[in-house]
Amino acid sequence: MRQSTYLKMGLNMLVHSKLRSWLTIIGIVIGIGSVVGILSLGDAMQEQVQSRLAEMDLTKITISPGYTKASSNMPGPSGMRGSSTDVELTDDDIEALQGLDGIQYIAGQISGSESVIYAAQNATLSITGVDPQVWKYMTTLKTQSGRLLEPADKYVAVIGSGVASGVYDQEIGVNQVITVNAKAVRVVGILEEEGGRGDRSIYMPIDGAVNLLDDAEEGVYDSITVKAKSEDLVDELMENIVDKLMVSRHIIQEDDRDFSVTASKSMAESVTEMTSSMTLFLGAIAAVSLLVGAVGIANTMFTSVLEKTKEIGTMKAIGAKNRDILMIFLFNSAMVGLVGGILGDILGAFVSTLFPMLGMTMMRGRGSGSSGIYLAPDLMAFGLLLAVLIGVISGVVPAYRASKLKPVDALRYE
């Protein structure tokens, strides 16, 4: 027989067993729809993460007061250790680290919340004091108007886009003045919108911020930021920073450590691994429904062989070979998978459109260029091929048993 004949007879079997076949197809539709929808969601999440990581400075290392083993990125067993929150980072720590190889820039910064007045309106906003000598070389923030801080600045500020246009009734522009703790501060720059807390933050030189923030002291920092010369040096530099600070702060035991060292690079790797693991986990759950669908196809094919036993005997009596019977049933099971795959892709696309409605509008699909989940063509093709493959595999045993029936036994079957 020709392959077109196999296809025609397999399609005929599918059409003339409507209810049973469609019940079987529903199982494949649910399985493929779940897998395609979840993988699409995982793709969108990973692309969003990669997009955010591309904007991050992966050479940045942050030193903070207090220490828990769980928050450390350094190698070693996880678990909570002693922590301390009353320790301080000072100029002595910066001086101790300045001689380390691999450091491009190092600076301390302070932060706090203060009442900020503009146009007779009052709002409590986050203020960060940074070193204007190096800040513009260490930050990834960009201005939409005005400029970043310069070394000669003191009572000036760079504000987030949310502060400029979303806090007060009147929009704040460059060179306009805000009041912090009764001190006039001139706005010299407005940052581009980022979509996070940074949009409602104010950055100013640390010398000025020390005089405006409560509890701030000169030479005492809430954190110290280090910029490595390259991303490849980050891991080694983190170890050297820990060793140097342990010595300079006269800490002998790891349990007595009172500072934490974290790197943007390590955080980025952790987020990427977590996203991949979550996608695989959800995909594995969805794959269970595919297994159920495969069992359904096999059951349908076994039933079909029993129902068509006499027809198989007749075909063999007029010259059909074992291979012909095998291929007819395989084509039939493949078409069950194909129809299930097509409808499953449609279901997956529909499920993907629901994700933005469930609060996932921040995700973007591959090549979509707009908010929402985008179902990639290669993912749809994967779902289709997977459905056909499952159909063929599920039909192998029933088709083989049908092909091995003896004509005499098949014709006698009741």
Short mmCIF file of C-alpha atoms in Angstrom, two decimals:
data_model
loop_
_atom_site.label_atom_id
_atom_site.label_comp_id
_atom_site.label_asym_id
_atom_site.label_seq_id
_atom_site.Cartn_x
_atom_site.Cartn_y
_atom_site.Cartn_z
CA MET A 1 0.00 0.00 0.00
CA ARG A 2 1.01 3.61 -0.51
CA GLN A 3 1.46 6.02 2.35
CA SER A 4 -1.52 8.01 1.08
CA THR A 5 -3.59 4.86 1.52
CA TYR A 6 -2.34 4.47 5.12
CA LEU A 7 -3.24 8.11 5.75
CA LYS A 8 -6.69 7.74 4.21
CA MET A 9 -7.53 4.58 6.16
CA GLY A 10 -6.13 5.98 9.40
CA LEU A 11 -8.21 9.13 8.96
CA ASN A 12 -11.26 7.02 8.19
CA MET A 13 -10.77 5.13 11.48
CA LEU A 14 -10.49 8.44 13.34
CA VAL A 15 -13.64 9.89 11.76
CA HIS A 16 -15.75 6.77 12.34
CA SER A 17 -14.90 6.48 16.02
CA LYS A 18 -15.79 10.07 16.92
CA LEU A 19 -16.78 9.95 20.58
CA ARG A 20 -14.00 7.64 21.76
CA SER A 21 -11.36 9.43 19.71
CA TRP A 22 -12.40 12.88 20.85
CA LEU A 23 -12.45 11.81 24.47
CA THR A 24 -8.89 10.57 23.95
CA ILE A 25 -7.92 13.75 22.14
CA ILE A 26 -9.15 15.88 25.05
CA GLY A 27 -6.49 14.28 27.26
CA ILE A 28 -3.77 15.23 24.78
CA VAL A 29 -5.20 18.74 24.38
CA ILE A 30 -5.04 19.37 28.13
CA GLY A 31 -1.52 17.95 28.40
CA ILE A 32 -0.07 19.85 25.43
CA GLY A 33 -1.92 23.04 26.40
CA SER A 34 -0.52 22.85 29.94
CA VAL A 35 3.05 22.16 28.82
CA VAL A 36 3.05 24.82 26.10
CA GLY A 37 1.44 27.41 28.38
CA ILE A 38 3.86 26.78 31.25
CA LEU A 39 6.94 26.72 29.02
CA SER A 40 5.75 29.97 27.46
CA LEU A 41 5.43 31.47 30.93
CA GLY A 42 8.91 30.20 31.82
CA ASP A 43 10.37 31.70 28.63
CA ALA A 44 8.77 35.04 29.40
CA MET A 45 10.09 35.01 32.97
CA GLN A 46 13.62 34.09 31.89
CA GLU A 47 13.67 36.76 29.21
CA GLN A 48 12.48 39.34 31.70
CA VAL A 49 15.15 38.24 34.18
CA GLN A 50 17.87 38.35 31.50
CA SER A 51 16.69 41.79 30.44
CA ARG A 52 16.92 43.05 34.01
CA LEU A 53 20.32 41.39 34.49
CA ALA A 54 21.64 43.07 31.36
CA GLU A 55 20.86 46.41 33.01
CA MET A 56 22.60 45.44 36.26
CA ASP A 57 26.21 46.18 37.10
CA LEU A 58 27.54 42.65 37.72
CA THR A 59 30.87 44.05 39.00
CA LYS A 60 29.18 45.60 42.03
CA ILE A 61 29.91 44.25 45.53
CA THR A 62 28.09 45.56 48.60
CA ILE A 63 29.36 45.37 52.19
CA SER A 64 26.69 45.71 54.88
CA PRO A 65 26.80 45.69 58.69
CA GLY A 66 25.53 42.54 60.39
CA TYR A 67 25.97 38.97 59.25
CA THR A 68 23.90 35.86 58.70
CA LYS A 69 25.30 32.85 56.90
CA ALA A 70 22.07 32.53 54.93
CA SER A 71 22.56 35.98 53.41
CA SER A 72 26.18 35.41 52.51
CA ASN A 73 27.22 34.57 48.95
CA MET A 74 30.48 33.10 50.08
CA PRO A 75 31.06 29.35 49.61
CA GLY A 76 30.31 27.16 52.58
CA PRO A 77 27.46 25.39 54.32
CA SER A 78 24.24 27.31 54.59
CA GLY A 79 22.44 28.04 57.80
CA MET A 80 22.01 30.88 60.24
CA ARG A 81 24.94 32.13 62.22
CA GLY A 82 25.20 34.94 64.63
CA SER A 83 24.11 38.33 63.45
CA SER A 84 24.73 41.83 64.61
CA THR A 85 22.89 44.98 63.65
CA ASP A 86 24.59 47.54 65.93
CA VAL A 87 27.97 47.44 64.19
CA GLU A 88 29.15 50.26 61.94
CA LEU A 89 31.08 50.55 58.73
CA THR A 90 33.57 53.41 58.83
CA ASP A 91 36.36 55.12 56.92
CA ASP A 92 38.75 52.60 58.53
CA ASP A 93 37.06 49.80 56.59
CA ILE A 94 37.38 51.70 53.31
CA GLU A 95 41.04 52.43 54.00
CA ALA A 96 41.68 48.76 54.78
CA LEU A 97 40.19 47.68 51.45
CA GLN A 98 41.69 50.33 49.18
CA GLY A 99 44.91 48.39 48.70
CA LEU A 100 43.20 45.25 47.34
CA ASP A 101 43.85 44.27 43.74
CA GLY A 102 40.81 44.23 41.50
CA ILE A 103 39.03 47.22 43.05
CA GLN A 104 38.24 49.97 40.56
CA TYR A 105 36.13 52.20 42.81
CA ILE A 106 35.06 52.05 46.45
CA ALA A 107 32.73 54.38 48.36
CA GLY A 108 30.49 54.44 51.41
CA GLN A 109 26.91 55.61 51.43
CA ILE A 110 24.22 56.48 53.95
CA SER A 111 20.46 56.36 53.65
CA GLY A 112 17.35 57.38 55.52
CA SER A 113 13.88 58.84 55.17
CA GLU A 114 13.14 62.51 55.70
CA SER A 115 10.30 64.94 55.24
CA VAL A 116 10.72 66.71 51.90
CA ILE A 117 8.72 69.87 51.13
CA TYR A 118 7.98 71.21 47.67
CA ALA A 119 5.35 73.79 46.67
CA ALA A 120 3.96 73.81 50.25
CA GLN A 121 3.39 70.05 50.12
CA ASN A 122 5.09 67.60 52.46
CA ALA A 123 6.11 64.01 51.70
CA THR A 124 8.41 61.53 53.44
CA LEU A 125 10.95 60.24 50.91
CA SER A 126 14.06 58.06 50.87
CA ILE A 127 17.34 59.98 50.71
CA THR A 128 20.66 58.33 49.87
CA GLY A 129 23.94 60.08 50.45
CA VAL A 130 26.64 59.02 47.97
CA ASP A 131 30.21 60.00 47.23
CA PRO A 132 29.94 62.46 44.29
CA GLN A 133 33.60 61.82 43.42
CA VAL A 134 32.89 58.32 42.11
CA TRP A 135 29.10 57.87 42.12
CA LYS A 136 28.61 58.59 38.43
CA TYR A 137 31.21 55.90 37.62
CA MET A 138 29.64 53.28 39.91
CA THR A 139 25.93 53.72 39.26
CA THR A 140 23.92 52.40 36.32
CA LEU A 141 21.28 55.12 36.80
CA LYS A 142 20.77 57.50 33.88
CA THR A 143 19.24 60.94 33.80
CA GLN A 144 16.31 61.89 31.61
CA SER A 145 17.12 65.56 32.19
CA GLY A 146 19.85 67.50 34.00
CA ARG A 147 23.00 65.77 35.22
CA LEU A 148 24.41 63.41 37.85
CA LEU A 149 26.26 64.61 40.93
CA GLU A 150 29.64 66.33 40.55
CA PRO A 151 32.55 66.42 43.05
CA ALA A 152 31.95 70.07 43.98
CA ASP A 153 28.25 69.53 44.83
CA LYS A 154 26.87 69.55 48.37
CA TYR A 155 23.26 70.67 48.82
CA VAL A 156 22.00 69.49 45.46
CA ALA A 157 19.99 66.40 44.53
CA VAL A 158 19.26 63.98 41.73
CA ILE A 159 15.68 62.74 42.07
CA GLY A 160 13.80 59.74 40.72
CA SER A 161 11.16 60.19 38.04
CA GLY A 162 8.42 59.31 40.54
CA VAL A 163 9.54 62.11 42.87
CA ALA A 164 9.60 64.54 39.95
CA SER A 165 6.11 63.83 38.65
CA GLY A 166 4.20 61.50 40.96
CA VAL A 167 4.52 62.77 44.54
CA TYR A 168 3.54 66.44 44.45
CA ASP A 169 0.73 68.23 42.65
CA GLN A 170 3.29 70.35 40.82
CA GLU A 171 5.96 68.63 38.78
CA ILE A 172 9.55 69.20 39.90
CA GLY A 173 11.97 70.33 37.21
CA VAL A 174 15.73 70.75 36.99
CA ASN A 175 17.09 73.72 39.01
CA GLN A 176 13.98 73.90 41.17
CA VAL A 177 14.39 73.76 44.95
CA ILE A 178 13.07 71.27 47.48
CA THR A 179 13.36 71.64 51.25
CA VAL A 180 14.79 68.90 53.45
CA ASN A 181 14.91 69.52 57.21
CA ALA A 182 14.54 73.26 56.58
CA LYS A 183 17.52 73.22 54.22
CA ALA A 184 17.13 74.25 50.56
CA VAL A 185 18.34 71.59 48.14
CA ARG A 186 18.53 72.32 44.41
CA VAL A 187 17.53 69.60 41.95
CA VAL A 188 20.25 69.14 39.31
CA GLY A 189 19.01 65.96 37.63
CA ILE A 190 15.97 63.74 37.14
CA LEU A 191 16.51 60.02 36.62
CA GLU A 192 14.92 57.84 33.97
CA GLU A 193 11.97 55.74 35.12
CA GLU A 194 12.98 52.28 36.36
CA GLY A 195 9.74 50.96 37.79
CA GLY A 196 11.05 50.28 41.32
CA ARG A 197 11.55 52.05 44.62
CA GLY A 198 14.37 54.04 43.02
CA ASP A 199 11.78 56.15 41.22
CA ARG A 200 10.79 57.63 44.60
CA SER A 201 14.35 58.16 45.89
CA ILE A 202 16.55 61.21 46.21
CA TYR A 203 20.35 61.03 45.78
CA MET A 204 22.61 63.77 47.10
CA PRO A 205 26.28 64.21 48.09
CA ILE A 206 27.12 62.43 51.32
CA ASP A 207 28.54 65.60 52.93
CA GLY A 208 25.18 67.30 52.58
CA ALA A 209 23.16 64.20 53.46
CA VAL A 210 25.06 63.78 56.76
CA ASN A 211 23.77 67.19 57.86
CA LEU A 212 20.18 66.45 56.78
CA LEU A 213 19.59 62.85 57.84
CA ASP A 214 18.84 62.03 61.46
CA ASP A 215 21.37 59.74 63.20
CA ALA A 216 23.88 60.18 60.37
CA GLU A 217 27.54 60.64 61.35
CA GLU A 218 30.48 61.75 59.31
CA GLY A 219 32.75 58.84 58.42
CA VAL A 220 30.09 56.22 59.32
CA TYR A 221 28.25 54.41 56.54
CA ASP A 222 25.18 52.24 56.15
CA SER A 223 26.94 50.30 53.40
CA ILE A 224 30.14 50.30 51.37
CA THR A 225 29.98 49.70 47.63
CA VAL A 226 32.90 48.24 45.66
CA LYS A 227 33.13 48.16 41.89
CA ALA A 228 35.46 45.42 40.61
CA LYS A 229 37.64 46.01 37.58
CA SER A 230 35.93 43.12 35.78
CA GLU A 231 33.18 40.59 36.33
CA ASP A 232 35.70 37.75 36.37
CA LEU A 233 37.40 39.20 39.46
CA VAL A 234 34.23 39.43 41.58
CA ASP A 235 34.42 36.02 43.30
CA GLU A 236 38.10 36.32 44.19
CA LEU A 237 37.63 39.92 45.30
CA MET A 238 34.76 38.95 47.60
CA GLU A 239 36.98 36.42 49.36
CA ASN A 240 39.78 38.98 49.69
CA ILE A 241 37.38 41.58 51.10
CA VAL A 242 36.17 39.15 53.76
CA ASP A 243 39.72 38.18 54.71
CA LYS A 244 40.89 41.80 54.84
CA LEU A 245 37.96 43.01 56.93
CA MET A 246 38.28 40.05 59.32
CA VAL A 247 41.87 41.12 59.99
CA SER A 248 41.26 44.87 60.13
CA ARG A 249 38.23 44.46 62.43
CA HIS A 250 40.18 41.99 64.63
CA ILE A 251 37.74 39.15 64.07
CA ILE A 252 39.22 35.68 64.52
CA GLN A 253 36.24 33.32 64.50
CA GLU A 254 33.75 33.15 61.61
CA ASP A 255 30.97 33.12 64.20
CA ASP A 256 32.05 36.58 65.38
CA ARG A 257 31.84 38.09 61.92
CA ASP A 258 29.76 41.28 61.92
CA PHE A 259 29.53 42.23 58.26
CA SER A 260 28.08 40.75 55.06
CA VAL A 261 29.49 40.79 51.54
CA THR A 262 27.07 40.34 48.64
CA ALA A 263 27.57 40.64 44.90
CA SER A 264 25.11 41.54 42.16
CA LYS A 265 26.61 38.74 40.07
CA SER A 266 25.79 36.08 42.69
CA MET A 267 22.28 37.42 43.15
CA ALA A 268 21.74 37.39 39.38
CA GLU A 269 22.91 33.77 39.12
CA SER A 270 20.62 32.76 41.98
CA VAL A 271 17.60 34.40 40.34
CA THR A 272 18.36 32.73 37.01
CA GLU A 273 18.71 29.30 38.63
CA MET A 274 15.51 29.78 40.61
CA THR A 275 13.55 30.75 37.49
CA SER A 276 14.85 27.75 35.54
CA SER A 277 14.09 25.36 38.40
CA MET A 278 10.57 26.71 38.77
CA THR A 279 9.90 26.32 35.03
CA LEU A 280 11.17 22.74 35.05
CA PHE A 281 9.07 21.91 38.11
CA LEU A 282 5.88 23.31 36.62
CA GLY A 283 6.65 21.64 33.28
CA ALA A 284 7.09 18.29 35.04
CA ILE A 285 3.68 18.68 36.67
CA ALA A 286 2.10 19.47 33.32
CA ALA A 287 3.85 16.46 31.76
CA VAL A 288 1.84 14.16 34.06
CA SER A 289 -1.29 15.07 32.12
CA LEU A 290 0.55 14.13 28.92
CA LEU A 291 1.23 10.69 30.40
CA VAL A 292 -2.47 10.30 31.13
CA GLY A 293 -3.23 11.31 27.54
CA ALA A 294 -0.76 8.73 26.22
CA VAL A 295 -2.45 5.99 28.25
CA GLY A 296 -5.76 7.13 26.78
CA ILE A 297 -4.45 6.81 23.22
CA ALA A 298 -3.09 3.33 23.90
CA ASN A 299 -6.43 2.27 25.40
CA THR A 300 -8.32 3.66 22.40
CA MET A 301 -6.04 1.85 19.98
CA PHE A 302 -6.38 -1.49 21.79
CA THR A 303 -10.17 -1.10 21.68
CA SER A 304 -10.02 -0.18 18.01
CA VAL A 305 -7.99 -3.31 17.23
CA LEU A 306 -10.60 -5.48 18.97
CA GLU A 307 -13.45 -3.78 17.10
CA LYS A 308 -11.74 -4.12 13.73
CA THR A 309 -10.41 -7.64 14.13
CA LYS A 310 -12.67 -9.02 11.41
CA GLU A 311 -11.76 -6.14 9.07
CA ILE A 312 -8.09 -6.92 9.70
CA GLY A 313 -8.75 -10.57 8.78
CA THR A 314 -10.53 -9.51 5.59
CA MET A 315 -7.71 -7.16 4.56
CA LYS A 316 -5.13 -9.88 5.13
CA ALA A 317 -7.25 -12.40 3.22
CA ILE A 318 -7.21 -10.14 0.13
CA GLY A 319 -3.46 -9.55 0.31
CA ALA A 320 -2.68 -6.92 2.95
CA LYS A 321 0.69 -7.52 4.63
CA ASN A 322 1.59 -7.23 8.32
CA ARG A 323 3.42 -3.97 7.54
CA ASP A 324 0.26 -2.50 5.97
CA ILE A 325 -1.84 -3.24 9.07
CA LEU A 326 0.93 -1.87 11.32
CA MET A 327 1.17 1.39 9.36
CA ILE A 328 -2.62 1.92 9.22
CA PHE A 329 -2.91 1.79 13.00
CA LEU A 330 0.23 3.89 13.52
CA PHE A 331 -1.12 6.58 11.18
CA ASN A 332 -4.38 6.49 13.10
CA SER A 333 -2.66 7.00 16.49
CA ALA A 334 -0.39 9.69 15.02
CA MET A 335 -3.43 11.60 13.76
CA VAL A 336 -5.02 11.40 17.21
CA GLY A 337 -1.83 13.01 18.56
CA LEU A 338 -1.72 15.56 15.71
CA VAL A 339 -5.28 16.77 16.28
CA GLY A 340 -4.63 16.85 20.05
CA GLY A 341 -1.42 18.81 19.44
CA ILE A 342 -3.11 21.43 17.24
CA LEU A 343 -5.89 21.99 19.73
CA GLY A 344 -3.37 21.87 22.60
CA ASP A 345 -1.36 24.68 20.97
CA ILE A 346 -4.53 26.73 20.69
CA LEU A 347 -5.31 26.04 24.35
CA GLY A 348 -1.72 26.95 25.32
CA ALA A 349 -1.99 30.25 23.42
CA PHE A 350 -5.28 30.98 25.19
CA VAL A 351 -3.76 30.16 28.60
CA SER A 352 -0.83 32.45 27.80
CA THR A 353 -3.18 35.35 27.19
CA LEU A 354 -4.61 34.81 30.67
CA PHE A 355 -1.27 35.33 32.46
CA PRO A 356 -1.30 39.13 32.07
CA MET A 357 -4.82 39.15 33.51
CA LEU A 358 -3.47 37.29 36.54
CA GLY A 359 -1.09 40.12 37.37
CA MET A 360 1.84 39.05 35.20
CA THR A 361 1.81 42.09 32.94
CA MET A 362 5.44 42.77 33.73
CA MET A 363 6.47 39.78 31.69
CA ARG A 364 7.35 39.97 28.04
CA GLY A 365 7.47 37.13 25.60
CA ARG A 366 10.20 36.35 23.15
CA GLY A 367 10.20 38.94 20.40
CA SER A 368 6.88 40.35 21.45
CA GLY A 369 8.08 43.84 22.22
CA SER A 370 4.95 44.45 24.28
CA SER A 371 3.58 43.47 27.63
CA GLY A 372 2.01 40.03 27.92
CA ILE A 373 3.07 36.48 27.11
CA TYR A 374 4.10 35.66 23.57
CA LEU A 375 3.77 32.08 22.29
CA ALA A 376 6.86 31.50 20.16
CA PRO A 377 6.49 29.52 16.88
CA ASP A 378 9.23 27.07 17.88
CA LEU A 379 7.41 26.34 21.14
CA MET A 380 4.18 25.65 19.25
CA ALA A 381 6.06 23.37 16.84
CA PHE A 382 7.57 21.56 19.84
CA GLY A 383 4.09 21.01 21.30
CA LEU A 384 2.83 19.66 17.97
CA LEU A 385 5.76 17.27 17.48
CA LEU A 386 5.52 16.09 21.08
CA ALA A 387 1.82 15.28 20.63
CA VAL A 388 2.44 13.31 17.42
CA LEU A 389 5.37 11.48 19.03
CA ILE A 390 3.23 10.50 22.02
CA GLY A 391 0.49 9.33 19.66
CA VAL A 392 2.90 7.14 17.66
CA ILE A 393 4.57 5.67 20.77
CA SER A 394 1.19 4.94 22.38
CA GLY A 395 0.00 3.18 19.23
CA VAL A 396 3.06 0.98 18.62
CA VAL A 397 2.00 -1.98 20.77
CA PRO A 398 -1.67 -2.11 19.64
CA ALA A 399 -0.58 -1.70 15.99
CA TYR A 400 2.01 -4.46 16.35
CA ARG A 401 -0.55 -6.83 17.89
CA ALA A 402 -3.00 -6.04 15.07
CA SER A 403 -0.35 -6.72 12.44
CA LYS A 404 0.44 -10.13 13.93
CA LEU A 405 -3.15 -11.41 13.85
CA LYS A 406 -3.59 -14.50 11.72
CA PRO A 407 -6.25 -14.08 8.98
CA VAL A 408 -8.15 -17.25 9.98
CA ASP A 409 -8.28 -16.32 13.69
CA ALA A 410 -9.26 -12.75 12.84
CA LEU A 411 -12.14 -13.84 10.59
CA ARG A 412 -13.43 -16.24 13.30
CA TYR A 413 -13.33 -13.52 16.00
CA GLU A 414 -16.73 -12.68 17.54
#
